[in-house]
Every structure is written in C-alpha cells, then in structure tokens.
Short mmCIF file of C-alpha atoms and ligand atoms in Angstrom, two decimals:
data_model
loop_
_atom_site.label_atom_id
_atom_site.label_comp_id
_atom_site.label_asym_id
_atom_site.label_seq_id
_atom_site.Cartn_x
_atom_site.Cartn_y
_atom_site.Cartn_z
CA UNK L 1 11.89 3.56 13.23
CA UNK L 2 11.90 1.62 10.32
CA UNK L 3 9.60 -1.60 9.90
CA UNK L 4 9.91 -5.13 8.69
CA UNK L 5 7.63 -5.56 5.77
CA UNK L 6 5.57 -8.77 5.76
CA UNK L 7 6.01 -10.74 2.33
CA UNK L 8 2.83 -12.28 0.96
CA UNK L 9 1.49 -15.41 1.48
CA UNK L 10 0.62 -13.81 4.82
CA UNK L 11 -2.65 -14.43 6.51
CA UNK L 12 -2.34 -10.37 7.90
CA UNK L 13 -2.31 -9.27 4.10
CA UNK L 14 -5.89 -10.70 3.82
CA UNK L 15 -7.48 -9.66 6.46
CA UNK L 16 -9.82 -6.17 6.26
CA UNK L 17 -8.18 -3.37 8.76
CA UNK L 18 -9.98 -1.52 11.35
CA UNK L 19 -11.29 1.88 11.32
CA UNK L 20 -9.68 4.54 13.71
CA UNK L 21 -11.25 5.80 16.06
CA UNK L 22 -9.65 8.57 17.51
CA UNK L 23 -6.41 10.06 16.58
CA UNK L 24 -3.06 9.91 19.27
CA UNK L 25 0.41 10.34 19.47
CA UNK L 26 1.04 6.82 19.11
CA UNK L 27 -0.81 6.67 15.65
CA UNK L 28 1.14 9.58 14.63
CA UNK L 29 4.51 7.66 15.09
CA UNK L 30 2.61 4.59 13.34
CA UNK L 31 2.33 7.06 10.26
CA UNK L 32 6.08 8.65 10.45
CA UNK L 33 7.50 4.44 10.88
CA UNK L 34 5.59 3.58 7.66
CA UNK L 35 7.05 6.66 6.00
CA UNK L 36 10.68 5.78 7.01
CA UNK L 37 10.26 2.36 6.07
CA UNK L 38 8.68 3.21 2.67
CA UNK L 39 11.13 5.66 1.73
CA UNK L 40 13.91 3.19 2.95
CA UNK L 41 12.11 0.53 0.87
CA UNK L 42 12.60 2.46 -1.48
CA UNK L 43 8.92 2.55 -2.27
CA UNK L 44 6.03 5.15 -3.45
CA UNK L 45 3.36 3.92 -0.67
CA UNK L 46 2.79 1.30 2.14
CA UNK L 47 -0.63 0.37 4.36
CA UNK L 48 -0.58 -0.45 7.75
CA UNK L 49 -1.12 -4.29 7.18
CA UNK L 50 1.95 -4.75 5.21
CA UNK L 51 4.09 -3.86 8.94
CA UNK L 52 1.27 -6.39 10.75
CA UNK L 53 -0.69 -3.23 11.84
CA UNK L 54 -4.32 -3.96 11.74
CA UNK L 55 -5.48 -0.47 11.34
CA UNK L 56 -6.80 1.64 8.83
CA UNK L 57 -3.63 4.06 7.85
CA UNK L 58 -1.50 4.62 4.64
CA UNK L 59 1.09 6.30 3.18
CA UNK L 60 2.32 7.65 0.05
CA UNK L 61 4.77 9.62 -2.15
CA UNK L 62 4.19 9.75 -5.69
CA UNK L 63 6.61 12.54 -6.36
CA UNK L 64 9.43 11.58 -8.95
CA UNK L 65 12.34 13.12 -10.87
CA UNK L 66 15.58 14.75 -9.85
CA UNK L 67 15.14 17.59 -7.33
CA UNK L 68 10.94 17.31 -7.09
CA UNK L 69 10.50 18.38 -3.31
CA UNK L 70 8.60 15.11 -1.27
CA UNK L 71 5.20 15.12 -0.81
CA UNK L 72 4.78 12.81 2.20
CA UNK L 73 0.99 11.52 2.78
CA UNK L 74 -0.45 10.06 5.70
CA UNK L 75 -4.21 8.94 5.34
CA UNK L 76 -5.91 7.85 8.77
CA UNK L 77 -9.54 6.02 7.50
CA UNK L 78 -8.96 6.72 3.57
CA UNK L 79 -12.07 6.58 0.91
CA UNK L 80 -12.33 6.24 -2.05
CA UNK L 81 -16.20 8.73 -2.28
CA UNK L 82 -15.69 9.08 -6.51
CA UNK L 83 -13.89 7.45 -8.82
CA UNK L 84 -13.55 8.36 -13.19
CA UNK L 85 -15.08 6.06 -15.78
CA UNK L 86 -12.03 7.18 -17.40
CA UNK L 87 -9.38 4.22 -16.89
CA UNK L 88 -5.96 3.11 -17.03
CA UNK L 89 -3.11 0.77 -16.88
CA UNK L 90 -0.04 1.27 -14.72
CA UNK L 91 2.58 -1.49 -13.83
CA UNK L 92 2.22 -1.93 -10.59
CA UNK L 93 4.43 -3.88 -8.22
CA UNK L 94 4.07 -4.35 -4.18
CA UNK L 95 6.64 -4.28 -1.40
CA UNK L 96 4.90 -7.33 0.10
CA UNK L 97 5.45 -8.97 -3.22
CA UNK L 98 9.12 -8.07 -4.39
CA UNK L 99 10.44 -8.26 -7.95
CA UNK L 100 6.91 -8.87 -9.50
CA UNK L 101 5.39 -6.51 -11.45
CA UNK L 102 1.94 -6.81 -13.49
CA UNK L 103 -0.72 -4.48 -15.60
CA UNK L 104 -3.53 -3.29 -13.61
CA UNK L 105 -6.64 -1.07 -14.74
CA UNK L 106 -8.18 1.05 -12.56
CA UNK L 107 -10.00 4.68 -12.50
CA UNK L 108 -7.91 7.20 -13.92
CA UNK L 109 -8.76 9.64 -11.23
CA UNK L 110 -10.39 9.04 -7.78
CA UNK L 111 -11.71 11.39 -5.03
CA UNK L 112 -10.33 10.23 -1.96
CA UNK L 113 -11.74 11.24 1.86
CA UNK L 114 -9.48 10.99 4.86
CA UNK L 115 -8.60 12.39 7.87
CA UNK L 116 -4.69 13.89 8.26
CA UNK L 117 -2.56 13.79 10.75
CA UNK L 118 -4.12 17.04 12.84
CA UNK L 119 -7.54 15.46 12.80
CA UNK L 120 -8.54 17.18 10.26
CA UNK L 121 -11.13 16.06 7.50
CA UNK L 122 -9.54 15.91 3.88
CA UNK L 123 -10.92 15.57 0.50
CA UNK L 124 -8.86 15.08 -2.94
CA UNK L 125 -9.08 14.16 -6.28
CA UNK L 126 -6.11 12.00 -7.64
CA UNK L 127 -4.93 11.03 -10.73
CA UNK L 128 -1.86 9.57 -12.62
CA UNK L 129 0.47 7.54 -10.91
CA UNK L 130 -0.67 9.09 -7.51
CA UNK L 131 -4.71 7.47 -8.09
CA UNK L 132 -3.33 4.18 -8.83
CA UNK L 133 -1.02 4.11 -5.59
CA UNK L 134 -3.80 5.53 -4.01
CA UNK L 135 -5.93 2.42 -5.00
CA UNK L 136 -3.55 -0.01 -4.31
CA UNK L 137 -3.10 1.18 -1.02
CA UNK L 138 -6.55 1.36 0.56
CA UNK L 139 -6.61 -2.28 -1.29
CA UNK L 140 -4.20 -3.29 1.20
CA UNK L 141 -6.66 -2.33 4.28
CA UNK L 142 -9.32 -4.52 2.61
CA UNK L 143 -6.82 -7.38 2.51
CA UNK L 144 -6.77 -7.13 -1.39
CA UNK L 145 -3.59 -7.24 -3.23
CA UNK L 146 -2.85 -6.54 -6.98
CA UNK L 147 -2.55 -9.90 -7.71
CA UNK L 148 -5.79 -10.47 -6.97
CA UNK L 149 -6.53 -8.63 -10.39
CA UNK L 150 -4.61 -11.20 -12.18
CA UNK L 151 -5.75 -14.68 -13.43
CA UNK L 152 -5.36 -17.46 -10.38
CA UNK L 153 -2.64 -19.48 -12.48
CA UNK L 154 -0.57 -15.91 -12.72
CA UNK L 155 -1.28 -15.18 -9.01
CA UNK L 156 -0.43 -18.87 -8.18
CA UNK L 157 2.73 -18.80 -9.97
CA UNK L 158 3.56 -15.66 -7.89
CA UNK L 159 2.53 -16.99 -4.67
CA UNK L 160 4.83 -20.25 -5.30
CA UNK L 161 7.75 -17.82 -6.33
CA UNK L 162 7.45 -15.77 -2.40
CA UNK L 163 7.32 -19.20 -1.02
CA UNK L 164 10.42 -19.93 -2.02
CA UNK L 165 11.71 -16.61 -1.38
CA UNK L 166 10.29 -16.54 1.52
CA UNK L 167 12.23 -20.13 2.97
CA UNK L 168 15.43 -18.85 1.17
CA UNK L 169 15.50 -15.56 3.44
CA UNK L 170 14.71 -17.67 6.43
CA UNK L 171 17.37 -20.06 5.72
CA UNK L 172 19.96 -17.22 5.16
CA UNK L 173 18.86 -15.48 8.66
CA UNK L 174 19.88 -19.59 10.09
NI1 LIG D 201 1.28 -3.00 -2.09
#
C-alpha cells in the first residue's frame, strides 16, 4: 500500500527514530509500503520517518538504466561501522523536499551493518550513487536532512519555498 510522504518543515523529519527490536510481519509490510511508495515516487530510497513511522527502517534502489534488473533493499537498524576518506559530490534531492536539488560531499564508500528482512545480520560496503543514498537515508532516522549540509540562508530559502508549497497543496485538496 502506497504511503503519503510528509513534506518538510515537519516536526517528524527531525526527530531521531527508534531502534527495532524484534523483527514481525507487520514490519515486513512497513518495508514492502515504503518500497511501493518509493518506486511510485518515483524515487531511489525512502526512511521510515518520511511516511511518519518512527522506526529505524529504510529502503533503497540505486539500480539505473534501461533493462538493469531492481535491486530492492530493506535495512531494519542500518550503520554506518566504516566510512572512506575518499569523498564525493552527488546532487542530491529528497522526496520530503520536492524539486530542490543541492551538492553534497560525503564518503565515497561506506560499510554499512543491518539486519534484512529474515533476521539476518548483514554487512556491505557501498559506493557510488548507492553510498550517498545510503547516507542520506540513515540521515533521515537521525532527523537530519540534506539541507542541513547547506548554509542556513540556502536551507531557509528552501524551507520558505515548501511552505508555500505546502499551503498551495492544502488549498487545492479544499
Ligand atoms: Ni531524503
């Protein structure tokens, strides 16, 4: 079932996610909603907090060109456990910030530590587009967005702009 996505300014975009504690059926569906609604987007990853889920979980797809099979990723209590002094700069945008798009620098390749969707501990290095969604994403479940890498007049400028688009898709719903 697909998800609304919250739009930032949100007060549930700020706020550090909880770990999981044990794995269930219900967290399972959590993962396979996020992956509908990220596909549907169409986007390359979402974290729980950007449906109003407080809990530690993302999702990703980095996969792109014609005909590339999917590579759906869920990640219950990601980590980042090593990250390159090696960095780089990707564009990155945010579906809880549409239309904006900025230069961020991060590791070029992290090791991430998770746990999958059988329980199962996981361990993987990352890099390319797939480290900096990875980033991004387990950014989101420390309330952390990448506009908090920009200067505050930038970010403020941004924040004004979802304001507004924020009251003009409530007044079109009216
Ligand atoms: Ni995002």
């Amino acid at each position: 079932m697909k998800r609304p996505i919250l739009i930032h300014p949100d007060p549930r975009l700020k706020k550090p996610a909880l770990p999981i504690a044990d794995l269930s059926d219900d967290l399972r569906r959590l993962a396979d909603d996020m992956l509908e609604t990220m596909y549907a987007a169409p986007g390359i990853g979402l974290a729980a907090p950007q449906i109003g889920v407080d809990t530690r979980l993302i999702v990703m797809d980095c996969i792109k060109g014609d005909g590339a099979p999917p590579r759906p990723i869920a990640m219950f209590n990601p980590e980042i456990v090593a990250a390159s002094d090696e960095r780089s700069i990707y564009e990155e945008g945010c579906l809880s910030i549409p239309d904006v798009y900025a230069d961020v620098e991060r590791p070029a390749a992290v090791t991430a530590r998770w746990i999958d969707r059988n329980g199962a501990e996981q361990q993987e290095t990352f890099d390319g587009l797939w480290a900096t969604c990875l980033q991004h994403e387990i950014d989101h479940l420390n309330g952390v967005l990448f506009i908090d890498y920009l200067t505050a007049l930038r970010r403020q400028l941004i924040t004004r702009k979802m304001v507004k688009l924020k009251k003009d898709r409530m007044r079109e719903k009216a």
